[in-house]
Coordinates of C-alpha atoms in Angstrom, one line a residue:
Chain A
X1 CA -34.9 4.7 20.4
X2 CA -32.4 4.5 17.4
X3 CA -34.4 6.4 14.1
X4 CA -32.9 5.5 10.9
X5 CA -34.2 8.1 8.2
X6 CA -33.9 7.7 4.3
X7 CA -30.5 6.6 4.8
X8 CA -28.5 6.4 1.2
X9 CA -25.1 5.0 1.2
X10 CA -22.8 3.4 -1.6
X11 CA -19.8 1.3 -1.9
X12 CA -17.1 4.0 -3.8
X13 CA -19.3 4.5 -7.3
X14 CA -21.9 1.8 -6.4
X15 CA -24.6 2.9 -4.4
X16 CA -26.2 0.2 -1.8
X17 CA -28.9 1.9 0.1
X18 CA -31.5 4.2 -1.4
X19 CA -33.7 5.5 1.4
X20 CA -33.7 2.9 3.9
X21 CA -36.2 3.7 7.2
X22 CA -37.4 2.8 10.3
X23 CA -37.3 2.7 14.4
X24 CA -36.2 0.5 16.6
X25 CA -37.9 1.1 20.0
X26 CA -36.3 0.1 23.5
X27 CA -37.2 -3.3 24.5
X28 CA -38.4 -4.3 21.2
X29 CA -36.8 -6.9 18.4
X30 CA -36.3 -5.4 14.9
X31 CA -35.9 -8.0 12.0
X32 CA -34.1 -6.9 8.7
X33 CA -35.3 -8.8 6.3
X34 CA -34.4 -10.0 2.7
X35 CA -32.6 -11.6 0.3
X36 CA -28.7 -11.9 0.0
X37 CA -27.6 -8.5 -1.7
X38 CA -30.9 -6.9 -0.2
X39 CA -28.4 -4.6 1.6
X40 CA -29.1 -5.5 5.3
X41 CA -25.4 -5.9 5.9
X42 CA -24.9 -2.3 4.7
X43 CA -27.5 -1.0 6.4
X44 CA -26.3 -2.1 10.3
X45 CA -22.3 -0.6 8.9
X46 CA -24.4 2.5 8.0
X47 CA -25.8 2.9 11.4
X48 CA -22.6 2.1 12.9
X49 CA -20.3 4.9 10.6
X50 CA -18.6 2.3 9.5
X51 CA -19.5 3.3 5.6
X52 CA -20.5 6.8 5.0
X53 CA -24.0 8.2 4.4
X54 CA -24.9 10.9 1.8
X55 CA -28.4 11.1 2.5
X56 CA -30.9 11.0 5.6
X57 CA -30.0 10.5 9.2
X58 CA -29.6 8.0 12.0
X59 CA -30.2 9.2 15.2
X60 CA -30.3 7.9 18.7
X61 CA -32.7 9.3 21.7
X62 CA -32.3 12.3 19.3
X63 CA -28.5 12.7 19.0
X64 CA -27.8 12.5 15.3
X65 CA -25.5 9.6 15.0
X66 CA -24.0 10.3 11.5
X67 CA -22.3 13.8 12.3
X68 CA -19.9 11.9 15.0
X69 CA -16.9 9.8 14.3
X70 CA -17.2 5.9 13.6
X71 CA -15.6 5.4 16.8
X72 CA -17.7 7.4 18.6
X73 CA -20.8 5.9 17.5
X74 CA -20.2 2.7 20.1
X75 CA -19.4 5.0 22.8
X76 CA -23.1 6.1 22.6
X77 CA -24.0 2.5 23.4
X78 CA -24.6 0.9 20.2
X79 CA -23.4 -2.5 20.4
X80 CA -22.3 -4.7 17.2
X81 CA -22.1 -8.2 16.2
X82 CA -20.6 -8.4 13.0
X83 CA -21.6 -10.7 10.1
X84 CA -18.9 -14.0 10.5
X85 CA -18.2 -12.7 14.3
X86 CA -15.2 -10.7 12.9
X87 CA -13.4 -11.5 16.7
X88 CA -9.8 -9.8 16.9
X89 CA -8.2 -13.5 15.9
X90 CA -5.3 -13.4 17.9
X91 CA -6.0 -11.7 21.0
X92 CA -7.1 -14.1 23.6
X93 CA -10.9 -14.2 24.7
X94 CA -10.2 -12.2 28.1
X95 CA -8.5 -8.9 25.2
X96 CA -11.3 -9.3 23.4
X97 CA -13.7 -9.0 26.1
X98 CA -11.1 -5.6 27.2
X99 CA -11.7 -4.1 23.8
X100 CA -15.4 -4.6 24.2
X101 CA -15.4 -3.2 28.2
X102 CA -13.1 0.0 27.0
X103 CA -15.2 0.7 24.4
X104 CA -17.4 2.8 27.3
X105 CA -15.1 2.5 30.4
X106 CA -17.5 -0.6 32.0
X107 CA -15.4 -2.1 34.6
X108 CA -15.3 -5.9 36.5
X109 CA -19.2 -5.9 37.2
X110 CA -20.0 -6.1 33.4
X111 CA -17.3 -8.5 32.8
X112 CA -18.4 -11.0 35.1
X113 CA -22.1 -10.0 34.0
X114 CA -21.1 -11.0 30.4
X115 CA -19.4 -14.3 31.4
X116 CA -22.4 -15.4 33.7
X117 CA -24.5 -15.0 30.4
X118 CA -21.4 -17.5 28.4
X119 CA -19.9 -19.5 31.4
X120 CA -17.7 -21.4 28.9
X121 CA -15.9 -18.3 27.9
X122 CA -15.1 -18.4 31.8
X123 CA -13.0 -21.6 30.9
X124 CA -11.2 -20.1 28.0
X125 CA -10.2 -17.0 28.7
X126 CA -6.5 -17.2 27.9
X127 CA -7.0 -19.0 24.3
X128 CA -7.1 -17.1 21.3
X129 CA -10.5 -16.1 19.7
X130 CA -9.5 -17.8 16.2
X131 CA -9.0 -21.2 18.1
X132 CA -12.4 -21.0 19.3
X133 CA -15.0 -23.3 17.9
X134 CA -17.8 -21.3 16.0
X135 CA -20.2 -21.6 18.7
X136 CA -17.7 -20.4 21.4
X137 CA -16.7 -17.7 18.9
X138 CA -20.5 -16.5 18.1
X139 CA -20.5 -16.3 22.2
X140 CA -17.1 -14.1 22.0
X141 CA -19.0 -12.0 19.4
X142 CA -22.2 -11.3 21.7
X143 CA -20.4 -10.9 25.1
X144 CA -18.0 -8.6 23.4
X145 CA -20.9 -6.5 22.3
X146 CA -22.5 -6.6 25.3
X147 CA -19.7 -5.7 27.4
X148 CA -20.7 -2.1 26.2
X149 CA -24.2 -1.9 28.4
X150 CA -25.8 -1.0 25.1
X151 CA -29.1 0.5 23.9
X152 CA -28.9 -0.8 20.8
X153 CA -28.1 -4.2 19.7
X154 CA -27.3 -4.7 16.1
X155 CA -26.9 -8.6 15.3
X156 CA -25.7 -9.4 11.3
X157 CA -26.9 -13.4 10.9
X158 CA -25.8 -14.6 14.2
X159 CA -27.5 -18.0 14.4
X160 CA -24.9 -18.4 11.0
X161 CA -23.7 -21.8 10.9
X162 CA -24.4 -23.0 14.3
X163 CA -25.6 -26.2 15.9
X164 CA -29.1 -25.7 17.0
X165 CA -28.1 -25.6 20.7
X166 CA -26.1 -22.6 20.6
X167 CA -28.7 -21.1 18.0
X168 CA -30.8 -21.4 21.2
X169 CA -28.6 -20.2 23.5
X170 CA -28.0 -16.6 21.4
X171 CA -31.9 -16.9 21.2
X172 CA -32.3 -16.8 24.9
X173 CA -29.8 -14.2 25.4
X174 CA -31.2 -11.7 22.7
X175 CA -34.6 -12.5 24.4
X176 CA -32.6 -11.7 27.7
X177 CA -31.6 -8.1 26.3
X178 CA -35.1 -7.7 25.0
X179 CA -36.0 -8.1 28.3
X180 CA -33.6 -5.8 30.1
X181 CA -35.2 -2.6 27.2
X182 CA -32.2 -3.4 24.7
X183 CA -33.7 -2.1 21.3
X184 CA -32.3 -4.7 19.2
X185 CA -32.1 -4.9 15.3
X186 CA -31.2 -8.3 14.0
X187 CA -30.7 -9.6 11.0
X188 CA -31.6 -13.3 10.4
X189 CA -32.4 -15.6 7.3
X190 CA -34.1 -18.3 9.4
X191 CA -37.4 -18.1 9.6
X192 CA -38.7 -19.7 12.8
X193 CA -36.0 -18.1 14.4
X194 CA -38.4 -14.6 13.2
X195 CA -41.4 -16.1 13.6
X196 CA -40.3 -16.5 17.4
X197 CA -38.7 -13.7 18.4
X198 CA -39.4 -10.4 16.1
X199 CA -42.1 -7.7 17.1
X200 CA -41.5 -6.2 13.8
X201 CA -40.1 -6.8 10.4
X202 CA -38.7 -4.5 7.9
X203 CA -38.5 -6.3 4.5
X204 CA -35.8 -4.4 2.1
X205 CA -35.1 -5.2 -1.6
X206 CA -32.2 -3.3 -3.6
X207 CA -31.6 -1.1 -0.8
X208 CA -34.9 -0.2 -0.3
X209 CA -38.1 -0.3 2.1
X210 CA -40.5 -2.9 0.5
X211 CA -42.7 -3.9 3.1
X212 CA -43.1 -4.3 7.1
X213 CA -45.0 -6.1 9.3
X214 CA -45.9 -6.5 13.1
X215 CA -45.7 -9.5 15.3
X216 CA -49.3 -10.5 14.4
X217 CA -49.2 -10.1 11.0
X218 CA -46.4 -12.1 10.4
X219 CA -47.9 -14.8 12.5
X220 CA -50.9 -14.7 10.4
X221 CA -49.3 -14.8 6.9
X222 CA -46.0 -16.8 7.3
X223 CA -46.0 -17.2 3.7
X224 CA -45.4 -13.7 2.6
X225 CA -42.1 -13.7 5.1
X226 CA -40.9 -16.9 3.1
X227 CA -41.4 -15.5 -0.5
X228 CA -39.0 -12.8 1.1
X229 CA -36.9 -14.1 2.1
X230 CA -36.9 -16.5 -0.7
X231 CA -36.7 -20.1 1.1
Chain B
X1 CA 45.6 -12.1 15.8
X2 CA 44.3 -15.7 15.7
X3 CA 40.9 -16.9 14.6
X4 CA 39.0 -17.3 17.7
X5 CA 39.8 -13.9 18.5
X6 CA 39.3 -12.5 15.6
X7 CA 35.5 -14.0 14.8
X8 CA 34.9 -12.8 18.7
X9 CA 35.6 -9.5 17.8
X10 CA 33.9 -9.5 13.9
X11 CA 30.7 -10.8 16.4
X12 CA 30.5 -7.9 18.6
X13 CA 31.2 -5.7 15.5
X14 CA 27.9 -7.7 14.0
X15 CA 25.6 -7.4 17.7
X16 CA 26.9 -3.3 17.3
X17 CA 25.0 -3.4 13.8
X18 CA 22.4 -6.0 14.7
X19 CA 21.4 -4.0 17.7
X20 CA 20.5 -0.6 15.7
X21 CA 18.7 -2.4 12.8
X22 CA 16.7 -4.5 15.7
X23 CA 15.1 -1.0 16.1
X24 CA 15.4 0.5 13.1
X25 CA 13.1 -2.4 11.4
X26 CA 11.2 -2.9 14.2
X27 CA 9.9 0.7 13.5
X28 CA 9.4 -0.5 10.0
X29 CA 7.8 -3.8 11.2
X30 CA 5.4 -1.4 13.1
X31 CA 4.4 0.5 10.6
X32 CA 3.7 -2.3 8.2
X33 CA 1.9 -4.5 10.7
X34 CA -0.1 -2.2 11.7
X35 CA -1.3 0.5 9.4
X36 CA -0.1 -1.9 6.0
X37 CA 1.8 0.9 5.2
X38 CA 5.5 0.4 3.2
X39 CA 6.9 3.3 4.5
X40 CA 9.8 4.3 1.8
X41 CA 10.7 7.2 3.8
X42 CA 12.0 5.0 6.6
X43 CA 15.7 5.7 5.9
X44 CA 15.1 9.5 5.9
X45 CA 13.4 9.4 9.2
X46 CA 16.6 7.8 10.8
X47 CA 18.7 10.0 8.8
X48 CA 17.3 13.0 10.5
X49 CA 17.5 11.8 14.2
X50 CA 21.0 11.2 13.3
X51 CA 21.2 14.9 11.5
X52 CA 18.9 16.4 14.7
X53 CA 21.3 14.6 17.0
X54 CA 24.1 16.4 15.6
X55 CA 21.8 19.8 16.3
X56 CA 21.0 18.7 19.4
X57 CA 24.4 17.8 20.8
X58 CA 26.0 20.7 18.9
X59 CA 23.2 23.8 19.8
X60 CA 23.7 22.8 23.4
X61 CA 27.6 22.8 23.4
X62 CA 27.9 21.3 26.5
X63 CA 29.6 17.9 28.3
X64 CA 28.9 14.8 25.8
X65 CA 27.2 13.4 27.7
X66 CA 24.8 15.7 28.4
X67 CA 24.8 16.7 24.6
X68 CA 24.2 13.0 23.8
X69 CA 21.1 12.4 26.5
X70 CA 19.6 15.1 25.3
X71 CA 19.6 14.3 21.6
X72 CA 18.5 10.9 22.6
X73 CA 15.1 12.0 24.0
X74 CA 14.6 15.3 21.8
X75 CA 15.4 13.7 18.5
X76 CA 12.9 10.5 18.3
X77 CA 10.4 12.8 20.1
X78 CA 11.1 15.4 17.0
X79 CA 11.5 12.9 14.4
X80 CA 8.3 11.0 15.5
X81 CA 6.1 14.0 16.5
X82 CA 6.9 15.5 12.6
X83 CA 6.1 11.6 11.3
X84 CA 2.6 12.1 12.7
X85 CA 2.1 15.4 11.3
X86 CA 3.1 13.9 7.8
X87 CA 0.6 10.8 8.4
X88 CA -2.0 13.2 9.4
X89 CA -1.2 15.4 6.0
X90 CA -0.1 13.2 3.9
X91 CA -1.2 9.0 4.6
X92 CA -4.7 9.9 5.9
X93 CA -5.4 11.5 2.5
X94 CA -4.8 9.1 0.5
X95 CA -7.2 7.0 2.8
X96 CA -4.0 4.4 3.8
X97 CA -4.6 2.7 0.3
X98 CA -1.6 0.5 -0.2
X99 CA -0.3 1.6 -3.4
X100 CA -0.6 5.4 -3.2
X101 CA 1.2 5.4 0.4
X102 CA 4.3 4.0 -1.3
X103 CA 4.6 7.0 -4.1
X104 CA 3.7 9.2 -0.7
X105 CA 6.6 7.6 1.1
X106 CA 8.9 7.9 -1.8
X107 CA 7.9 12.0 -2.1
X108 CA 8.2 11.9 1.7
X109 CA 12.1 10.1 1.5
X110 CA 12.5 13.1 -1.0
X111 CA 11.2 16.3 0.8
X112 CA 13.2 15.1 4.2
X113 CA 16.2 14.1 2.3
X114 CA 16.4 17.6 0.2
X115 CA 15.3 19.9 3.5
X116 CA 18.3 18.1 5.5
X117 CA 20.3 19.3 3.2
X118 CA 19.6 22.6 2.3
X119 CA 19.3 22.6 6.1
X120 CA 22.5 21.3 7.5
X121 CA 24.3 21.5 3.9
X122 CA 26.1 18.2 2.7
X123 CA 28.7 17.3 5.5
X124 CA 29.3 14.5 7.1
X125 CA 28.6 15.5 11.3
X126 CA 30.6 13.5 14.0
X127 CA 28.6 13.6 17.5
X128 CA 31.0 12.7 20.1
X129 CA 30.1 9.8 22.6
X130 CA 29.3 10.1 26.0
X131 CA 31.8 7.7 27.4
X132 CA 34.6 5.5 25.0
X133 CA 36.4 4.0 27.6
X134 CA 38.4 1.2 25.3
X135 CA 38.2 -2.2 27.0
X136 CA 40.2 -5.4 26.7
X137 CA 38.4 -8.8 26.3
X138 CA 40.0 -11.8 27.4
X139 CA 40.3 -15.1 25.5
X140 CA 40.0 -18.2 26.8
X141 CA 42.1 -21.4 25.6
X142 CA 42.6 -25.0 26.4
X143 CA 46.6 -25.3 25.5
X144 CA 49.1 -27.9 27.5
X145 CA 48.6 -26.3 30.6
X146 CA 45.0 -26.3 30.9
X147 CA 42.3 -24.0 30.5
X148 CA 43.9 -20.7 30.0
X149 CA 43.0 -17.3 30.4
X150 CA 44.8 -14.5 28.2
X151 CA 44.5 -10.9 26.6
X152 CA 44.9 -11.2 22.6
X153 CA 46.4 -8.3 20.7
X154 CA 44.1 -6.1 19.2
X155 CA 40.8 -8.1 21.1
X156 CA 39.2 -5.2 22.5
X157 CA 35.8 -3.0 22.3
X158 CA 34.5 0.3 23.5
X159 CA 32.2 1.0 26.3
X160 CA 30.5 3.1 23.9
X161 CA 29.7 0.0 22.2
X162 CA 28.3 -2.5 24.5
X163 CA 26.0 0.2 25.8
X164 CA 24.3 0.5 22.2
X165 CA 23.5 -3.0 22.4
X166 CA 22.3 -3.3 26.2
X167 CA 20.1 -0.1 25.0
X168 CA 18.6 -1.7 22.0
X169 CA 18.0 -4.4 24.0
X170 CA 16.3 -1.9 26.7
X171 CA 14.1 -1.3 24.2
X172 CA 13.0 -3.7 23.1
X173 CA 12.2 -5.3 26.0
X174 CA 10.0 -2.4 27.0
X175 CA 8.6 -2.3 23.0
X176 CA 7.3 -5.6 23.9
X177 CA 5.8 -4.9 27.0
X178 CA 3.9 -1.8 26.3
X179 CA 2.4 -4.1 23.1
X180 CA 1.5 -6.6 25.3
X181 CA 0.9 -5.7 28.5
X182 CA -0.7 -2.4 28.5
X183 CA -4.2 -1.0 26.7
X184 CA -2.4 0.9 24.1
X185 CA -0.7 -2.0 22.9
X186 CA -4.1 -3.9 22.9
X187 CA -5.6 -1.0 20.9
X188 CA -2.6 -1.6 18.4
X189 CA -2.9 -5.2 18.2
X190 CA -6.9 -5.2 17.8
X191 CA -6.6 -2.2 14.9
X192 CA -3.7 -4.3 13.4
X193 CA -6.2 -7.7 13.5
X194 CA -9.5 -5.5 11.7
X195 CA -9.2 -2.2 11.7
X196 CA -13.1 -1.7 10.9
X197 CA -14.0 -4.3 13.6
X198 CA -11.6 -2.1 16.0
X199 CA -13.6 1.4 15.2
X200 CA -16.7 -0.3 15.9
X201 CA -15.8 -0.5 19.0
X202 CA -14.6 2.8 19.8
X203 CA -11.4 2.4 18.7
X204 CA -10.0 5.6 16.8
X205 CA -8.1 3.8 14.4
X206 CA -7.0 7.5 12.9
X207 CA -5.4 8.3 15.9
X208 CA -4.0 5.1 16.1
X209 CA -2.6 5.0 12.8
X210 CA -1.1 8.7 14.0
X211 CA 1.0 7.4 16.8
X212 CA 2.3 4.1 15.6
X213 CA 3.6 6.2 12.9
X214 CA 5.1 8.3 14.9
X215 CA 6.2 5.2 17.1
X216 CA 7.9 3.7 13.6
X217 CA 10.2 7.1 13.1
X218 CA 10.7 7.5 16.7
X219 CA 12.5 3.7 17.0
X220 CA 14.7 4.4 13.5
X221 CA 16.0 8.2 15.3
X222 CA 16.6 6.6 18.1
X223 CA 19.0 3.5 16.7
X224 CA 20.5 6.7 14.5
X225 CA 21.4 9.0 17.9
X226 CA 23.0 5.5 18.9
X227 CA 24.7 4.9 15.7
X228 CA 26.1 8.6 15.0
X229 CA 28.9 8.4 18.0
X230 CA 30.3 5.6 15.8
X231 CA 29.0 6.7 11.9
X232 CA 28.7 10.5 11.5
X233 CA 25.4 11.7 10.3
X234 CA 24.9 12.7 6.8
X235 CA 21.9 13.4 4.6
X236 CA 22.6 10.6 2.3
X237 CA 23.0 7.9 5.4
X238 CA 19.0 6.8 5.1
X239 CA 19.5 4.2 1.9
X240 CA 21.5 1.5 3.8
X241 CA 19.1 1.6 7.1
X242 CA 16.5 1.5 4.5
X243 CA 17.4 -1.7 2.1
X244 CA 18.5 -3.6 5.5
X245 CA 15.3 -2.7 7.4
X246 CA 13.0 -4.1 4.2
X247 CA 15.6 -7.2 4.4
X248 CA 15.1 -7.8 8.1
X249 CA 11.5 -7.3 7.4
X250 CA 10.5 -9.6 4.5
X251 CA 13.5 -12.6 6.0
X252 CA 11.7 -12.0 9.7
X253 CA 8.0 -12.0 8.5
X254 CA 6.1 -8.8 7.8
X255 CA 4.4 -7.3 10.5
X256 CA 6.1 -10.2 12.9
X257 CA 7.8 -8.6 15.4
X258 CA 9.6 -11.5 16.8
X259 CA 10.5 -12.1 13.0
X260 CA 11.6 -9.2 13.1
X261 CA 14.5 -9.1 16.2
X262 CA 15.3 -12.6 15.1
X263 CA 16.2 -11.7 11.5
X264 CA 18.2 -8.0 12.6
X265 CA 20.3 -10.9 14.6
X266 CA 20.7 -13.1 11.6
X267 CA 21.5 -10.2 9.3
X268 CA 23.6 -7.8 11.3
X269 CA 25.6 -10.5 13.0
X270 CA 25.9 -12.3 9.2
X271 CA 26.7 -8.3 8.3
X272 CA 29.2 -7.8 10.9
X273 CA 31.1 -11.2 10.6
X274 CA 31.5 -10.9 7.0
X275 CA 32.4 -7.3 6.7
X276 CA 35.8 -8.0 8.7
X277 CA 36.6 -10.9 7.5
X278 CA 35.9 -10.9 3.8
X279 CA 33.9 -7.0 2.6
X280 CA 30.5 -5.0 3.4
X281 CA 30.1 -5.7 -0.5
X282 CA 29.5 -9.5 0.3
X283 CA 27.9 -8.8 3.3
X284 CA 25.2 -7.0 1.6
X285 CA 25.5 -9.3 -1.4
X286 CA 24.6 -12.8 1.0
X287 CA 21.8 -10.6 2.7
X288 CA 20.1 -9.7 -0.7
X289 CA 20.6 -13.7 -2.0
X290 CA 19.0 -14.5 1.6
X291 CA 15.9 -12.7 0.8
X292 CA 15.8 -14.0 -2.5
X293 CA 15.6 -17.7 -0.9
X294 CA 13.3 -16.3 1.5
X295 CA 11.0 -15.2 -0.9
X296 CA 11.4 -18.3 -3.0
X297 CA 11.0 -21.0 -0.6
X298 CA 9.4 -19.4 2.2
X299 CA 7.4 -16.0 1.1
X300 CA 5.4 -15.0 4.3
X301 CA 9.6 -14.8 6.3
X302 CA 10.3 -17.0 9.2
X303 CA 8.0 -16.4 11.9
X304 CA 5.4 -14.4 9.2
X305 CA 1.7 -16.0 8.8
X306 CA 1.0 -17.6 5.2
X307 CA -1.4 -15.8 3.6
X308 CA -4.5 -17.6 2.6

């Protein structure tokens, strides 16, 4: 179960977060919601060390994730798909699959665990990431972050951009992990995509914790999810 | 001695001097393409493996050669093990940030460069080569009576010599094969690519950062323990490594480390063929305009990627 606590963080002078909160529980799909600038983005590099805190906590199955080291944040089997995929460009798809598989020393049996789940990465394995189309690239990102047997998923906008059959493909695989007791936060700005999928929603606003809502209640007032998310 | 001859030898002059800049801006190339770091003090860290080579050889007192192998693994291993204590001190506190590591580099150039010296003091150190067997190169001629075979005057080299290059070009070799073909090269490359993207997935990019420092002064002391059985080491010697390495650099592409061996050719074989026959001044003169084209026509070097 990852807890995220009050969390406050800022970019240099300009603070981003102000108290941010809630839990996402082991075989359950978490949706960040809100508007561009809400401070989703922030909130998953928060969780990950990759910007620092100066208030609250984020802690998984009660270790306290913010005292450790940005890199060893992964190694406790948080797994990360970046807003705009943010592959290693020029390392072919096989060294970016490595980089994903050292992060926690998983071997062959996840690699070919990850590539049954994107057979087409099978075919490309040699190429490099940034010749990938963006569909084969949003695959890269996922099976990278797979390749660490995580807990935790954390997916930044990864139906971004994509044709609708890839949207359902990462659809069937984040239902997969659901599946498997993945906790998974995501962050999406299409709404059927949450209306299918989410068993909670967090709404932020300005870096704060405006509303949330279960399954049900988002299925009975879709409205309210539009007006915030503003479409 | 005729011109064939003559531009034969001014060429293996040129591979001599291409061969230690090969590694000295490789180090550099490192260092930039990795950690986007302009490391000023690059001169200063070959400077001391040449000075520590010196030590080395001298604090042993024995055979040559044994004086020389032994300065060849102790002083990289010094010179890069004391580069990662000054990244850990000195870059990492200033958070990498690109312009405040180039006033750290330049105090860095400045505290190595002033320690050497009150040190070692201000003379000039031979270290004597391991071997200097002096070898006769034949020329080869198509006169009246055929293709002929004969020994020019003056056409010789040193065994000294020829073993800097094939070293450099050991290397190298092996350079490129620990960057891409084992995990710590693959660590490199994916910090190099996004060093954020990298740490989120368990990659300590401080560490990193750390070695390939480290890696960067270690190449530069090692092309000075070559160099000092033919240049003696001095605490000035770090300017000329210095300029070259940045003009290698920026002709060969920064960060691009095939850019990078391909442009120490151009310029050190350029360097070496123009010193004998005309002067070093024009030498370093045509290398300078070079860069200046470079920068004109083509700004991101020969093999380097355009920015965006």
């Amino acid at each position: 179960m990852l807890e995220v606590q009050g969390i406050h963080a800022a970019y240099g002078q300009v603070q981003a977060l102000y108290g941010v909160s809630f839990t996402a529980r082991p075989g359950e799909i978490l949706c960040l919601l809100g508007r561009n600038g809400a401070g989703k983005t922030t909130t998953l590099k928060t969780i990950m060390g990759l910007l620092p805190l100066s208030e609250g906590s984020v802690s998984l199955e009660g270790e306290v994730l913010n005292l450790l080291s940005p890199h060893e944040v992964p190694k406790r089997g948080i797994g990360y798909i970046p807003q705009g995929r943010r592959l290693f460009p020029e390392l072919s798809v096989a060294e970016n699959i490595e980089i994903g598989l050292m992060t926690r020393g998983e071997g062959k049996d996840t690699r070919d665990w990850v590539l049954d789940l994107f057979p087409r990465l099978r075919e490309r394995l040699g190429q490099a990431a940034g010749t990938l189309s963006g569909g084969e690239q949003q695959m890269l990102a996922t099976a990278r972050a797979l390749c660490l047997r995580p807990k935790v998923l954390l997916l930044d906008e990864p139906t971004e951009g994509l044709q609708p059959s890839i949207i359902a493909l990462i659809r069937d695989v984040v239902l997969k992990m659901k599946a498997e007791g993945i906790a998974i936060v995501l962050v999406e700005q299409r709404v059927e995509t949450v209306m299918a999928i989410a068993d909670q929603a967090v709404f932020i606003e300005n870096g704060r914790n405006v509303d949330a809502m279960s399954a049900a209640e988002l299925q009975a007032d879709p409205g309210k999810l539009k007006a915030y998310l503003g479409v | 001695m005729e011109f064939g001859p003559h531009l034969m030898l001014a060429a293996l002059e040129g591979a001599v001097t291409a061969a230690i800049l090969a590694l000295t801006a490789m180090g550099l190339s490192i260092v930039f393409g990795v950690m986007r770091v302009v490391n000023v003090a690059h001169g200063e860290f070959y400077m001391l493996g040449a000075v520590l080579a010196w030590w080395v050889a001298t604090v042993l007192g024995t055979h040559p050669a044994i004086g020389f192998v032994a300065a060849l693994i102790i002083a990289p291993a010094l010179v890069g093990g004391i580069a990662m204590v000054a990244d850990r001190l000195v870059l990492k506190r200033v958070a990498y940030d690109a312009d405040r590591t180039i006033v750290a580099t330049i105090g860095m150039l400045y505290i190595i460069q002033q320690t050497t010296l009150m040190t070692f003091g201000p003379d000039a150190r031979p270290v004597e080569p391991p071997f200097n067997t002096r070898l006769a190169l034949p020329w080869f001629e198509w006169g009246e009576n055929g293709f002929a075979m004969f020994w020019p005057w003056g056409l010789s080299t040193t065994s000294y010599k020829l073993f800097v290059i094939a070293a450099a070009a050991v290397v190298l070799v092996a350079l490129w094969l620990v960057i891409t073909r084992t995990k710590a090269g693959l660590l490199m490359r994916a910090t190099q690519q996004d060093s954020e993207t990298a740490q989120a997935f368990g990659v300590p990019v401080g560490r990193v950062y750390s070695l390939v420092f480290g890696l960067g002064a270690g190449l530069a002391a090692l092309g000075a323990v070559l160099v000092v059985p033919i240049q003696q080491a001095h605490y000035l010697m770090g300017h000329d490594p210095l300029l070259l390495s940045f003009i290698v650099v920026i002709i060969g592409g920064l960060g691009s480390l095939p850019g990078t061996v391909i442009a120490a050719l151009l310029i050190g074989m350029s360097d070496g063929i123009i010193s004998v026959f005309f002067s070093p001044t024009l030498a370093k003169i045509i290398a300078t305009l070079l860069v200046a084209l470079v920068l004109v026509f083509r700004p991101q070097g020969l093999m380097g990627r355009a920015q965006t």
